[in-house]
Structures are given as structure tokens and as C-alpha cells.
PDB file of C-alpha atoms and ligand atoms in Angstrom:
ATOM      1  CA  UNK A   1      78.333 166.666  89.809  1.00 82.00           C
ATOM      2  CA  UNK A   2      80.976 164.030  89.124  1.00 95.00           C
ATOM      3  CA  UNK A   3      84.109 163.455  91.192  1.00 97.00           C
ATOM      4  CA  UNK A   4      87.087 165.365  89.740  1.00 96.00           C
ATOM      5  CA  UNK A   5      89.382 162.429  90.484  1.00 98.00           C
ATOM      6  CA  UNK A   6      87.502 159.270  89.426  1.00 98.00           C
ATOM      7  CA  UNK A   7      84.352 160.541  87.711  1.00 98.00           C
ATOM      8  CA  UNK A   8      81.969 158.838  90.160  1.00 98.00           C
ATOM      9  CA  UNK A   9      78.682 160.531  90.999  1.00 97.00           C
ATOM     10  CA  UNK A  10      78.658 158.875  94.438  1.00 98.00           C
ATOM     11  CA  UNK A  11      79.478 162.095  96.303  1.00 98.00           C
ATOM     12  CA  UNK A  12      77.976 163.453  99.483  1.00 98.00           C
ATOM     13  CA  UNK A  13      78.207 166.777 101.324  1.00 98.00           C
ATOM     14  CA  UNK A  14      79.218 167.148 104.976  1.00 98.00           C
ATOM     15  CA  UNK A  15      79.990 170.007 107.357  1.00 97.00           C
ATOM     16  CA  UNK A  16      83.248 169.926 109.291  1.00 97.00           C
ATOM     17  CA  UNK A  17      85.198 172.091 111.690  1.00 96.00           C
ATOM     18  CA  UNK A  18      88.890 172.841 111.351  1.00 96.00           C
ATOM     19  CA  UNK A  19      91.435 174.998 113.151  1.00 96.00           C
ATOM     20  CA  UNK A  20      93.586 176.733 110.520  1.00 95.00           C
ATOM     21  CA  UNK A  21      96.964 178.121 111.575  1.00 93.00           C
ATOM     22  CA  UNK A  22      98.896 180.781 109.720  1.00 92.00           C
ATOM     23  CA  UNK A  23     102.216 179.613 108.328  1.00 89.00           C
ATOM     24  CA  UNK A  24     104.863 179.274 111.022  1.00 85.00           C
ATOM     25  CA  UNK A  25     107.542 180.026 108.423  1.00 87.00           C
ATOM     26  CA  UNK A  26     106.877 183.709 109.099  1.00 83.00           C
ATOM     27  CA  UNK A  27     107.917 184.797 112.622  1.00 86.00           C
ATOM     28  CA  UNK A  28     105.036 187.307 112.861  1.00 84.00           C
ATOM     29  CA  UNK A  29     102.597 184.367 112.778  1.00 84.00           C
ATOM     30  CA  UNK A  30     104.052 182.481 115.723  1.00 86.00           C
ATOM     31  CA  UNK A  31     101.813 184.243 118.264  1.00 87.00           C
ATOM     32  CA  UNK A  32      98.653 184.306 116.147  1.00 88.00           C
ATOM     33  CA  UNK A  33      95.886 182.002 117.320  1.00 90.00           C
ATOM     34  CA  UNK A  34      94.351 179.510 114.921  1.00 92.00           C
ATOM     35  CA  UNK A  35      91.110 180.361 113.133  1.00 93.00           C
ATOM     36  CA  UNK A  36      88.196 177.999 113.738  1.00 95.00           C
ATOM     37  CA  UNK A  37      86.322 177.497 110.461  1.00 96.00           C
ATOM     38  CA  UNK A  38      83.380 175.370 109.349  1.00 96.00           C
ATOM     39  CA  UNK A  39      84.011 174.169 105.787  1.00 97.00           C
ATOM     40  CA  UNK A  40      81.549 172.291 103.642  1.00 97.00           C
ATOM     41  CA  UNK A  41      83.164 169.083 102.366  1.00 98.00           C
ATOM     42  CA  UNK A  42      82.045 167.281  99.238  1.00 97.00           C
ATOM     43  CA  UNK A  43      83.475 163.782  99.531  1.00 98.00           C
ATOM     44  CA  UNK A  44      83.563 161.091  96.844  1.00 98.00           C
ATOM     45  CA  UNK A  45      82.386 157.956  98.626  1.00 98.00           C
ATOM     46  CA  UNK A  46      84.188 155.770  96.059  1.00 98.00           C
ATOM     47  CA  UNK A  47      87.744 157.176  96.054  1.00 98.00           C
ATOM     48  CA  UNK A  48      87.780 159.650  98.958  1.00 98.00           C
ATOM     49  CA  UNK A  49      88.631 162.727  96.894  1.00 98.00           C
ATOM     50  CA  UNK A  50      87.436 165.727  98.891  1.00 97.00           C
ATOM     51  CA  UNK A  51      86.524 169.237  97.800  1.00 96.00           C
ATOM     52  CA  UNK A  52      86.419 171.897 100.527  1.00 96.00           C
ATOM     53  CA  UNK A  53      84.539 175.209 100.467  1.00 97.00           C
ATOM     54  CA  UNK A  54      84.723 177.866 103.168  1.00 97.00           C
ATOM     55  CA  UNK A  55      81.836 180.236 103.856  1.00 95.00           C
ATOM     56  CA  UNK A  56      82.438 183.959 103.362  1.00 97.00           C
ATOM     57  CA  UNK A  57      82.473 184.552 107.134  1.00 96.00           C
ATOM     58  CA  UNK A  58      85.435 182.167 107.494  1.00 95.00           C
ATOM     59  CA  UNK A  59      87.236 183.702 104.511  1.00 95.00           C
ATOM     60  CA  UNK A  60      86.925 187.129 106.161  1.00 95.00           C
ATOM     61  CA  UNK A  61      88.519 185.785 109.357  1.00 92.00           C
ATOM     62  CA  UNK A  62      91.464 184.395 107.360  1.00 93.00           C
ATOM     63  CA  UNK A  63      91.915 187.649 105.426  1.00 93.00           C
ATOM     64  CA  UNK A  64      91.860 189.692 108.632  1.00 90.00           C
ATOM     65  CA  UNK A  65      94.309 187.347 110.334  1.00 84.00           C
ATOM     66  CA  UNK A  66      96.715 187.427 107.410  1.00 80.00           C
ATOM     67  CA  UNK A  67      96.662 191.241 107.307  1.00 77.00           C
ATOM     68  CA  UNK A  68      97.260 191.621 111.064  1.00 74.00           C
TER      69      UNK A  68
HETATM   70 ZN1  LIG B   1      86.143 159.808  93.265  1.00 95.98          ZN
END
């Protein structure tokens, strides 16, 4: 697959960890803990454009946290 930014095919896939916080613009979120997720990153090694995909397990955690 080619990079969506520069068209290069010099992309590689990595696994990362990130702590996602719910928006602090809503007072109800101020006390919510962050959600630790493990996205798969596809990074263009020529321009740095990065595409991020979260596994279903992580999406469920975000949905549950948003609804709480
Ligand atoms: Zn690129």
C-alpha cells in the first residue's frame, strides 16, 4: 500500500502504546482515568505520515469510557 501523503511504498508497521484521555472540555471527564491502548502504526519511512489503527478491544474500552 502506498503512503497517503507522498505516495511512497516505503512503509512499515509497528505496535505502540498510548494513554488516551477523554476530553477535559467536559467536566464529567475530569475524574476519568486514561485508557491504555495498543495501536498498530503504519509509518511512511520517507515522510513520516502515520496511520493508526486500534484493535476492537481498545475501541470497546473507549466506547465504555465515553458512555460512563
Ligand atoms: Zn509518505
